[in-house]
Structure formats: C-alpha cells, structure tokens
Short mmCIF file of C-alpha atoms and ligand atoms in Angstrom, two decimals:
data_model
loop_
_atom_site.label_atom_id
_atom_site.label_comp_id
_atom_site.label_asym_id
_atom_site.label_seq_id
_atom_site.Cartn_x
_atom_site.Cartn_y
_atom_site.Cartn_z
CA UNK P 26 28.28 14.22 -7.92
CA UNK P 27 30.69 14.37 -10.08
CA UNK P 28 31.46 10.80 -12.65
CA UNK P 29 34.54 9.35 -11.10
CA UNK P 30 34.06 6.80 -9.63
CA UNK P 31 35.70 6.92 -5.83
CA UNK P 32 38.66 4.53 -5.09
CA UNK P 33 36.67 3.74 -1.20
CA UNK P 34 34.28 4.30 0.41
CA UNK P 35 35.11 6.75 3.82
CA UNK P 36 33.09 3.78 5.88
CA UNK P 37 32.55 0.49 4.94
CA UNK P 38 29.47 -0.01 2.51
CA UNK P 39 26.31 -1.36 4.74
CA UNK P 40 25.59 -5.04 3.66
CA UNK P 41 23.16 -6.27 0.63
CA UNK P 42 20.05 -8.36 2.86
CA UNK P 43 19.38 -11.26 0.76
CA UNK P 44 16.62 -14.22 1.16
CA UNK P 45 17.60 -17.25 0.11
CA UNK P 46 15.58 -19.13 -2.85
CA UNK P 47 14.83 -22.92 -2.64
CA UNK P 48 16.51 -25.49 -4.52
CA UNK P 49 19.55 -22.76 -5.28
CA UNK P 50 22.31 -21.55 -3.57
CA UNK P 51 21.71 -17.80 -5.38
CA UNK P 52 20.14 -15.43 -3.17
CA UNK P 53 17.80 -12.91 -3.74
CA UNK P 54 19.44 -9.04 -3.29
CA UNK P 55 16.38 -7.20 -1.32
CA UNK P 56 16.15 -3.48 -2.40
CA UNK P 57 12.50 -2.60 -0.65
CA UNK P 58 9.92 -3.50 1.76
CA UNK P 59 6.89 -2.14 0.60
CA UNK P 60 4.13 -3.29 2.69
CA UNK P 61 0.11 -3.69 1.90
CA UNK P 62 -2.20 -1.62 5.29
CA UNK P 63 -5.77 -3.79 5.57
CA UNK P 64 -6.26 -6.07 2.93
CA UNK P 65 -8.59 -8.44 4.48
CA UNK P 66 -11.48 -7.89 5.40
CA UNK P 67 -11.33 -9.62 8.38
CA UNK P 68 -8.55 -7.88 10.06
CA UNK P 69 -9.58 -4.54 8.68
CA UNK P 70 -12.91 -5.06 11.11
CA UNK P 71 -10.62 -6.27 14.29
CA UNK P 72 -8.93 -3.52 13.64
CA UNK P 73 -12.08 -0.62 13.85
CA UNK P 74 -11.86 0.13 10.51
CA UNK P 75 -14.28 -0.14 7.56
CA UNK P 76 -14.09 -3.63 5.39
CA UNK P 77 -15.45 -1.98 1.97
CA UNK P 78 -12.86 -1.62 -0.53
CA UNK P 79 -11.13 1.43 -0.13
CA UNK P 80 -7.92 2.41 -2.27
CA UNK P 81 -5.15 -0.12 -1.32
CA UNK P 82 -2.27 1.98 1.60
CA UNK P 83 1.13 1.22 1.74
CA UNK P 84 4.31 1.61 4.63
CA UNK P 85 7.42 0.45 4.59
CA UNK P 86 9.98 -1.70 6.03
CA UNK P 87 13.90 -2.04 5.60
CA UNK P 88 15.84 -4.25 3.95
CA UNK P 89 17.46 -4.85 7.06
CA UNK P 90 14.80 -5.47 9.47
CA UNK P 91 14.43 -9.30 7.62
CA UNK P 92 14.84 -11.52 10.20
CA UNK P 93 16.43 -14.65 8.03
CA UNK P 94 17.34 -17.31 10.87
CA UNK P 95 14.43 -17.59 12.78
CA UNK P 96 15.14 -15.81 15.92
CA UNK P 97 13.54 -12.75 16.53
CA UNK P 98 14.27 -10.80 19.55
CA UNK P 99 11.54 -9.16 21.12
CA UNK P 100 11.80 -5.25 20.23
CA UNK P 101 12.88 -2.18 22.90
CA UNK P 102 10.08 0.53 23.39
CA UNK P 103 6.66 -1.73 23.36
CA UNK P 104 4.95 -4.42 26.08
CA UNK P 105 2.75 -4.91 22.32
CA UNK P 106 4.00 -6.19 19.80
CA UNK P 107 1.84 -8.29 17.19
CA UNK P 108 1.91 -10.81 14.69
CA UNK P 109 0.27 -10.80 10.82
CA UNK P 110 1.31 -13.88 8.98
CA UNK P 111 1.69 -12.22 5.35
CA UNK P 112 2.09 -13.26 1.82
CA UNK P 113 5.53 -12.16 0.60
CA UNK P 114 6.62 -11.12 -3.09
CA UNK P 115 9.40 -10.85 -4.73
CA UNK P 116 9.95 -8.68 -7.55
CA UNK P 117 13.04 -9.30 -10.42
CA UNK P 118 11.28 -6.63 -12.45
CA UNK P 119 10.56 -3.22 -12.34
CA UNK P 120 8.99 -0.33 -13.64
CA UNK P 121 5.65 2.34 -13.31
CA UNK P 122 2.31 2.30 -14.04
CA UNK P 123 2.21 -1.50 -14.16
CA UNK P 124 -0.98 -2.59 -15.87
CA UNK P 125 -2.77 -5.59 -14.26
CA UNK P 126 -2.76 -7.58 -16.72
CA UNK P 127 1.29 -8.25 -17.27
CA UNK P 128 2.21 -7.23 -13.06
CA UNK P 129 2.48 -11.26 -12.47
CA UNK P 130 5.35 -11.01 -15.01
CA UNK P 131 7.62 -8.60 -12.44
CA UNK P 132 7.41 -11.74 -9.70
CA UNK P 133 9.90 -13.61 -9.60
CA UNK P 134 8.80 -15.79 -6.37
CA UNK P 135 6.88 -15.91 -2.82
CA UNK P 136 7.87 -16.19 0.39
CA UNK P 137 5.79 -16.19 3.73
CA UNK P 138 6.40 -12.98 6.26
CA UNK P 139 5.86 -11.20 9.93
CA UNK P 140 5.20 -7.76 9.70
CA UNK P 141 5.64 -7.99 13.28
CA UNK P 142 3.73 -4.56 14.39
CA UNK P 143 4.56 -2.39 17.93
CA UNK P 144 0.40 -2.22 18.70
CA UNK P 145 1.12 0.14 20.76
CA UNK P 146 3.04 2.46 19.33
CA UNK P 147 0.93 2.30 15.87
CA UNK P 148 -1.21 3.13 18.33
CA UNK P 149 -0.51 5.83 19.34
CA UNK P 150 1.50 7.09 16.40
CA UNK P 151 -2.75 6.53 14.60
CA UNK P 152 -4.58 8.97 17.65
CA UNK P 153 -1.52 11.71 17.01
CA UNK P 154 -1.66 11.40 12.97
CA UNK P 155 1.78 10.68 12.96
CA UNK P 156 3.82 8.68 10.98
CA UNK P 157 4.18 4.37 11.41
CA UNK P 158 7.53 3.91 11.31
CA UNK P 159 8.15 3.65 14.74
CA UNK P 160 5.72 0.78 14.64
CA UNK P 161 6.22 -0.73 11.54
CA UNK P 162 10.74 -0.50 10.82
CA UNK P 163 12.12 -1.59 13.62
CA UNK P 164 14.68 -3.92 13.53
CA UNK P 165 14.60 -7.57 13.23
CA UNK P 166 10.77 -6.74 12.36
CA UNK P 167 10.30 -8.38 9.38
CA UNK P 168 10.56 -12.59 9.80
CA UNK P 169 10.44 -13.97 6.53
CA UNK P 170 11.27 -17.68 4.57
CA UNK P 171 13.18 -18.99 1.95
CA UNK P 172 11.28 -17.18 -1.87
CA UNK P 173 9.67 -20.12 -3.41
CA UNK P 174 10.47 -19.00 -7.42
CA UNK P 175 7.28 -18.78 -9.93
CA UNK P 176 8.34 -20.39 -12.11
CA UNK P 177 8.47 -23.73 -9.73
CA UNK P 178 4.73 -23.37 -8.48
CA UNK P 179 2.92 -20.32 -10.25
CA UNK P 180 1.39 -17.59 -8.80
CA UNK P 181 -0.94 -18.60 -5.29
CA UNK P 182 -4.34 -16.80 -5.72
CA UNK P 183 -6.11 -19.18 -3.05
CA UNK P 184 -5.05 -21.46 -0.25
CA UNK P 185 -4.40 -21.60 3.37
CA UNK P 186 -2.65 -18.66 5.58
CA UNK P 187 -2.37 -19.31 9.47
CA UNK P 188 -0.16 -17.60 12.10
CA UNK P 189 -0.18 -20.64 15.26
CA UNK P 190 1.49 -19.60 18.61
CA UNK P 191 2.96 -22.24 20.62
CA UNK P 192 0.93 -24.64 18.44
CA UNK P 193 -2.18 -22.73 19.15
CA UNK P 194 -4.02 -21.63 15.50
CA UNK P 195 -4.00 -17.60 15.91
CA UNK P 196 -4.62 -16.54 12.10
CA UNK P 197 -6.48 -18.41 10.00
CA UNK P 198 -7.55 -16.68 6.13
CA UNK P 199 -7.52 -17.91 2.85
CA UNK P 200 -5.54 -16.15 -0.09
CA UNK P 201 -8.50 -15.41 -1.80
CA UNK P 202 -10.00 -13.42 0.85
CA UNK P 203 -7.28 -10.80 -0.39
CA UNK P 204 -9.57 -7.56 -0.85
CA UNK P 205 -6.58 -6.68 -3.73
CA UNK P 206 -5.22 -9.49 -5.38
CA UNK P 207 -1.21 -9.55 -5.79
CA UNK P 208 -1.75 -8.36 -9.49
CA UNK P 209 -3.54 -5.26 -8.46
CA UNK P 210 -1.47 -4.32 -5.20
CA UNK P 211 1.73 -4.03 -7.50
CA UNK P 212 -0.07 -1.48 -10.28
CA UNK P 213 -1.33 0.18 -7.73
CA UNK P 214 2.16 0.83 -5.91
CA UNK P 215 3.60 1.10 -10.05
CA UNK P 216 1.29 4.26 -9.47
CA UNK P 217 2.70 5.78 -5.79
CA UNK P 218 6.73 4.51 -6.60
CA UNK P 219 9.32 2.71 -9.29
CA UNK P 220 8.87 -0.45 -8.33
CA UNK P 221 12.38 -2.42 -9.10
CA UNK P 222 14.48 -5.61 -9.15
CA UNK P 223 14.33 -7.12 -5.82
CA UNK P 224 11.69 -5.42 -4.13
CA UNK P 225 9.25 -6.91 -1.73
CA UNK P 226 5.58 -7.00 -0.67
CA UNK P 227 4.39 -8.01 1.88
CA UNK P 228 0.36 -8.11 0.87
CA UNK P 229 -1.15 -7.69 4.22
CA UNK P 230 -2.46 -10.08 7.08
CA UNK P 231 -5.62 -12.12 7.72
CA UNK P 232 -7.72 -11.49 10.73
CA UNK P 233 -6.72 -13.37 14.43
CA UNK P 234 -3.20 -10.82 15.02
CA UNK P 235 -2.17 -10.80 18.38
CA UNK P 236 0.50 -9.97 20.64
CA UNK P 237 3.56 -12.22 20.95
CA UNK P 238 6.00 -13.00 24.32
CA UNK P 239 9.18 -13.82 25.08
CA UNK P 240 9.93 -17.70 24.35
CA UNK P 241 6.53 -17.79 21.89
CA UNK P 242 6.87 -20.38 19.00
CA UNK P 243 5.36 -18.25 15.75
CA UNK P 244 4.49 -21.66 12.74
CA UNK P 245 3.84 -19.59 9.72
CA UNK P 246 2.17 -21.26 6.68
CA UNK P 247 0.76 -20.00 3.17
CA UNK P 248 -0.59 -23.34 1.60
CA UNK P 249 1.52 -24.37 -1.49
CA UNK P 250 4.38 -21.65 -1.29
CA UNK P 251 5.82 -23.14 2.97
CA UNK P 252 6.15 -22.77 6.47
CA UNK P 253 8.19 -20.40 8.85
CA UNK P 254 9.13 -20.74 12.57
CA UNK P 255 10.15 -18.00 14.56
CA UNK P 256 11.01 -18.05 18.01
CA UNK P 257 10.14 -15.10 19.82
CA UNK P 258 14.15 -14.04 22.39
MN1 MN G 311 0.75 -6.34 8.24
#
C-alpha cells in the first residue's frame, strides 16, 4: 500500500447498501450485519438445544444480502428455507469492549428483519461441524424494513414480535423473552469485534420458525418498531 490515493478503481466500486429511515429522506449506510443465534429459549428448544443461558454466539450476513423491495426470491440449492423474524439494531457509534451500561448510547435505531435460512444446508453444516455461511449468508437472505430512530421510539425491551404466513400466525414471542438483551448483545459482540457506525445486529428469533413456499406472503411485526411485508417469489 502507498499513501497515494488512487485516481480510479480498476473495476467500479460496489454500491453502498443502505436502509431508509422513517421520517427522513436520508439513508443509513450498512457496514456489517451481525446475527445472534438462539436468543429466545423457546426457539432454542424447538431447534433441539438446551435453553439454559450460554454465552451468546454470532454469525454474519453480508450488507448486499439486504432485501428492501419486499420480494424474497426463493434461493437456489435448498428445498427447506425458513423464516426467522427478528428485531434489528442499527449502530451509529462503534467501539470495542463497550460496557452494558452505556451500550444503548451506540444505537441509532431499530427495524423489523427476517433472517432467512436455508435450514437443510444449516443442518448439514451443523452435522459436519462446518461454518454456516451457505445457510445464512446467501443473496437476499436479509429482508429488512425501514429504520425507526431511537430518538423517536426509545429502546424497546418488551412487546410482541410476530410473523404470519398468508395470514396465519406462525411465530409469536415478546422482546422481553430475549435471553441476551440488546445492551448485553452489544457488550458481548464488541468484545469480539470492533464495532463501527453502520453495523446492524439481528438479535435472534422467537419460536415458530418454519418453511416458506413460492407465493407466500410473510408479514413480520415488532411492536413499536413496525411491520415488514415480504413476498416469496
Ligand atoms: Mn436468526
């Protein structure tokens, strides 16, 4: 590397992924997407795990996997794709080793997201002791609604989180059932990674995950944050 700034790129730079922000025309640029695994006890149980409080664990999706237009194209290489409705946290301040007590100062806002998962590929990966990327970080795997600012709604720590498929309620939980609360998630994550403005955190899903089919309409809601409608194409 030299200190000289290149005049041009050899290929066009990739576009910046960004989320709309309710009440403003400005966009929130996304740097990284972190996700928390098994953060509601009832979901841990339905996936065959002990619901006891173990240290949180994380995986990532890519910013260009965000879906903002309400259409989720059924992915290749899977015949068992699951919905996971999640509260999404957006950071406007970064850091490492962030204390729980001041963690919420780093939060810009919240959104409703769906952690789409190729469950069959995840099961194979788990069985083989392999990483989860093929199950979690595929294209279009992160439908997400607009951000709402914490300055407007505060920091939700209770309230319904639900997902319906074609009008039938499938997932139903409450934010107060999060095993690791948002400030604790930020504290743990910042002990592993240097967080930065633009990072999103998908905070985990309540019980009731299940497969989607082409033609389904997914309606995800988080009380106080909003709704996200996604059509499976
Ligand atoms: Mn998830």
